Coordinates of C-alpha atoms in Angstrom, one line a residue:
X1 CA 4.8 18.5 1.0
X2 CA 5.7 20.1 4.0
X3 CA 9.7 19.5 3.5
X4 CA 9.8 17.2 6.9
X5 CA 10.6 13.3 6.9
X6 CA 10.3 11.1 9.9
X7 CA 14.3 9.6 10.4
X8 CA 13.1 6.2 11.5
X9 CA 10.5 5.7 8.4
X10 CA 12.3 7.7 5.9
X11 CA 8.3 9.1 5.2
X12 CA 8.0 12.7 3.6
X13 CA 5.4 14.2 5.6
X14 CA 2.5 16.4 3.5
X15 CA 1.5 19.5 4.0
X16 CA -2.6 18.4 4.7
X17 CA -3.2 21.2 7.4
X18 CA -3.4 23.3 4.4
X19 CA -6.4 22.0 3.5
X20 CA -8.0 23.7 6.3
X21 CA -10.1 27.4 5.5
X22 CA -8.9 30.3 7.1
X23 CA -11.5 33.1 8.0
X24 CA -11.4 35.7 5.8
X25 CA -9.1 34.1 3.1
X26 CA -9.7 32.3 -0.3
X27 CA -7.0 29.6 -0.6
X28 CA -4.7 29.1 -3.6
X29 CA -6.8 27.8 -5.8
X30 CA -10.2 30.6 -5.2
X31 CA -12.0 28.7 -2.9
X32 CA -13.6 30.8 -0.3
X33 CA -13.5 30.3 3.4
X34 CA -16.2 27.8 4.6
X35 CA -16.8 27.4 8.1
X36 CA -17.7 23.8 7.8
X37 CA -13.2 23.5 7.4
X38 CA -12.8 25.8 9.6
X39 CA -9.2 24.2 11.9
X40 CA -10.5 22.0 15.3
X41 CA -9.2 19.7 17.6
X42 CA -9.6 16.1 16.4
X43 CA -11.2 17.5 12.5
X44 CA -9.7 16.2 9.7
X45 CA -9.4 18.4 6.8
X46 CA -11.7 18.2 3.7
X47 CA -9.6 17.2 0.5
X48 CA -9.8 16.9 -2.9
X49 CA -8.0 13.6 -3.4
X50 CA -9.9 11.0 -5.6
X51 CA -8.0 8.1 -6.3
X52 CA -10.4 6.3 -8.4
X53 CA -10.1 2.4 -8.6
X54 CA -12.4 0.4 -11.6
X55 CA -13.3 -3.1 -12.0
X56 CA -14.7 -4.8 -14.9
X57 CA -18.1 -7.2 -14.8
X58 CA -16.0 -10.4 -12.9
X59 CA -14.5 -7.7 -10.3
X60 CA -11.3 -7.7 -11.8
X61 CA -9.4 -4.4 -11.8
X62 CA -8.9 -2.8 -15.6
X63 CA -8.6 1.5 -14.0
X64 CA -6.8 3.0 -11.6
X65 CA -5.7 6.5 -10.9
X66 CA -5.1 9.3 -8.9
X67 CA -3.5 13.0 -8.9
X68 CA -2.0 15.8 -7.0
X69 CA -3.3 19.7 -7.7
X70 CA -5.8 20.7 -5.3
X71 CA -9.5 21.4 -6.4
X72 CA -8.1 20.2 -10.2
X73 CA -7.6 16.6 -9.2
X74 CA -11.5 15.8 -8.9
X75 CA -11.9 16.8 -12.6
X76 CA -8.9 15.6 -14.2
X77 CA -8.9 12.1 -12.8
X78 CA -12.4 12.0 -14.2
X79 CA -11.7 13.0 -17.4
X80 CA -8.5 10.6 -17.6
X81 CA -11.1 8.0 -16.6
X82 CA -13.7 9.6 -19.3
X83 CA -11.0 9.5 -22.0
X84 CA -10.0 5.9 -21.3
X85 CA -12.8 4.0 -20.2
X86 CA -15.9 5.9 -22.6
X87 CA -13.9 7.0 -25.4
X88 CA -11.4 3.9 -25.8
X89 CA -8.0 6.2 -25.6
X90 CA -4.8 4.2 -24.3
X91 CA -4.0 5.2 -21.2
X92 CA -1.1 7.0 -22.3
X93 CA -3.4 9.5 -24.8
X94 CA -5.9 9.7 -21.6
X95 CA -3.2 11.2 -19.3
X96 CA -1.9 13.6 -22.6
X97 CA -5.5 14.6 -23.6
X98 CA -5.5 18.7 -22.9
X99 CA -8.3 19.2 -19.8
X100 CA -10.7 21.8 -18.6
X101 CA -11.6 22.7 -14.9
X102 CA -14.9 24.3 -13.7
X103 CA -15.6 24.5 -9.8
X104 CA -18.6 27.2 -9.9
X105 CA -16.2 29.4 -7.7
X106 CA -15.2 31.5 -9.7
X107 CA -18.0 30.9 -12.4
X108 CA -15.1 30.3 -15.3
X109 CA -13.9 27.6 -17.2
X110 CA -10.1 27.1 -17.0
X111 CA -9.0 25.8 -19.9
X112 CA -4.7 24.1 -20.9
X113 CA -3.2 26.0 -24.0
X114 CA -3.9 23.0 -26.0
X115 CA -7.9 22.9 -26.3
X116 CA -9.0 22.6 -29.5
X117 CA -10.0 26.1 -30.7
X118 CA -13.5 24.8 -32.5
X119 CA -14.7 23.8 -28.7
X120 CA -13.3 27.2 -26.9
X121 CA -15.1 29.1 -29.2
X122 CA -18.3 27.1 -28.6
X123 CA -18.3 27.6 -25.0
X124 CA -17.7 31.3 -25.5
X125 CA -20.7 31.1 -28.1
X126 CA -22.5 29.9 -24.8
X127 CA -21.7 32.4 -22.6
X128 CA -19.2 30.7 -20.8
X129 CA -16.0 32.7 -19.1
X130 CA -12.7 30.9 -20.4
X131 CA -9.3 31.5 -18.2
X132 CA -6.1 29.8 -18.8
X133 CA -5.3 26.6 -16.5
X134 CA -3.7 27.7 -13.3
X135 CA -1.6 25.4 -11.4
X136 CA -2.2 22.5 -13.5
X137 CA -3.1 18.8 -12.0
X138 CA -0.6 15.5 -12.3
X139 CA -2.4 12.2 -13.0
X140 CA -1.0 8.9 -12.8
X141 CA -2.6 6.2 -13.9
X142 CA -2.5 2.2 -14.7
X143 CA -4.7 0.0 -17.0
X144 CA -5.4 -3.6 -17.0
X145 CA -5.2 -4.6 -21.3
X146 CA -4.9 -8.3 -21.0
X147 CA -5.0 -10.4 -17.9
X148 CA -1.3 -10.3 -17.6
X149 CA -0.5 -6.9 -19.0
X150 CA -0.8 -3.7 -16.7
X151 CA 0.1 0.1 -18.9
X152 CA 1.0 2.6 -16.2
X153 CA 1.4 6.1 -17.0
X154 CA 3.3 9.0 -15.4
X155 CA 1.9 12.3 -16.5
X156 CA 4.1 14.7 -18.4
X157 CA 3.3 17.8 -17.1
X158 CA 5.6 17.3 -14.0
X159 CA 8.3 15.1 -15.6
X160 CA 9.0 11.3 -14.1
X161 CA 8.4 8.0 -15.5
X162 CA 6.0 5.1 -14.2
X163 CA 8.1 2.1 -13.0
X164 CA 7.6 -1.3 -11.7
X165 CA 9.8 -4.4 -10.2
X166 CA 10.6 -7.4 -8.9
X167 CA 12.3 -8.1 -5.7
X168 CA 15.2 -9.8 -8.3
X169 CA 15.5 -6.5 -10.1
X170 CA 16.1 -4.1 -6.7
X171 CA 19.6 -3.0 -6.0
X172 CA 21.5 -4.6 -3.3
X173 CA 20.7 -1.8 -0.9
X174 CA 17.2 -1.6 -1.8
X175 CA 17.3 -5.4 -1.2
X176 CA 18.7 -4.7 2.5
X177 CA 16.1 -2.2 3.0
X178 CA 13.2 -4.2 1.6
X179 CA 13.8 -7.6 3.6
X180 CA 14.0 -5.1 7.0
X181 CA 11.0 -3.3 6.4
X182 CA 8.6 -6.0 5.0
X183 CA 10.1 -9.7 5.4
X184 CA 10.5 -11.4 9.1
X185 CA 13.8 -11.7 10.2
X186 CA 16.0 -15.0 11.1
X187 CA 15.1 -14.3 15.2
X188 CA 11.7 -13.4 14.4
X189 CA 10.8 -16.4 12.8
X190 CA 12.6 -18.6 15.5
X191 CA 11.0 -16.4 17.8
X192 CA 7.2 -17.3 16.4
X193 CA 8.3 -21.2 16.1
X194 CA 9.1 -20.6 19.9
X195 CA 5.6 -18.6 21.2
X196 CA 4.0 -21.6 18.8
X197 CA 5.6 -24.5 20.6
X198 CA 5.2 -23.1 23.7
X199 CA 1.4 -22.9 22.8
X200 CA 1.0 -26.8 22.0
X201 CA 2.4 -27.4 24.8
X202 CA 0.7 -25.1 27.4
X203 CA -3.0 -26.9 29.4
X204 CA -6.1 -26.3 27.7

């Protein structure tokens, strides 16, 4: 991010503007400069994020994920979503499964330490340039088993753990925080019943 938090909100500000091409400079991740994200007043970056939300036949939501890693976040949520939703893995193996990254610049194939060595030496067979995996890409992710179960995910290549709760289950200060930020308070409530009275009573 871009180590800045608004005092009021307690928000960690990101660091988006990087996002933005720079003439004459490839960004971290090999991209070359492109005009078309060139920094302007009013633009909005282009960005790789792909949070990626599935629902079944009735609508009902059975996938969700998303990542952080730059350009690697488009294909490893995909392949998370590939390895769970085509190939039946738990989400947990989906998230584990090593991944490859391929954004035709450079024209390589970026492969984690932990591809099988049977399918590396079939895409060399192919012609294909292999490089290690630079950077890496986090994916979390949550899937819907049963109508009542959710299985979330945090992925272990950054550390962390997925977790989940009910007001009941906050700490006291959490509590305090939660019931300022989201719930109405004593005089705001009296307040409505007030501007609703005083609507009743006011001439059509």
């Amino acid at each position: 991010g871009a180590f800045v938090y608004g005092r009021n909100t307690g928000i960690i500000y990101n660091n988006q503007m990087d996002d933005f091409s720079q003439p004459g400079l490839s960004n971290y991740y090999g991209y070359a400069p492109s005009p078309a994200n060139f920094i302007q007043p009013f633009k909005r970056p282009m960005s790789s994020m792909s949070p990626i939300i599935v629902t079944d036949s009735n609508g009902e939501v059975i996938f969700i994920a998303g990542g952080s890693g730059g350009s690697r976040i488009i294909s490893s949520v995909a392949q998370v979503a590939i390895y769970n939703l085509w190939l039946g893995k738990s989400i947990r193996d989906a998230v584990d499964m090593p991944r490859l990254h391929q954004q035709l610049i450079p024209m390589e194939i970026e492969l984690e330490k932990r591809f099988p060595v049977n399918v590396v030496h079939g895409l060399l067979a192919r012609g294909h340039t292999i490089s290690s995996f630079r950077g890496g890409c986090v994916v979390q992710a949550i899937e819907r088993r049963h109508a009542d179960e959710l299985w979330a995910v945090s992925d272990a290549r950054k550390g962390g753990a997925p977790d989940g709760l009910g007001y009941k289950h906050m700490t006291k200060s959490f509590q305090n925080w939660f019931r300022r930020t989201f719930q109405r308070s004593k005089e705001q409530k009296i307040l409505e019943e007030e501007v609703k009275k005083a609507r009743l009573l006011s001439p059509k």
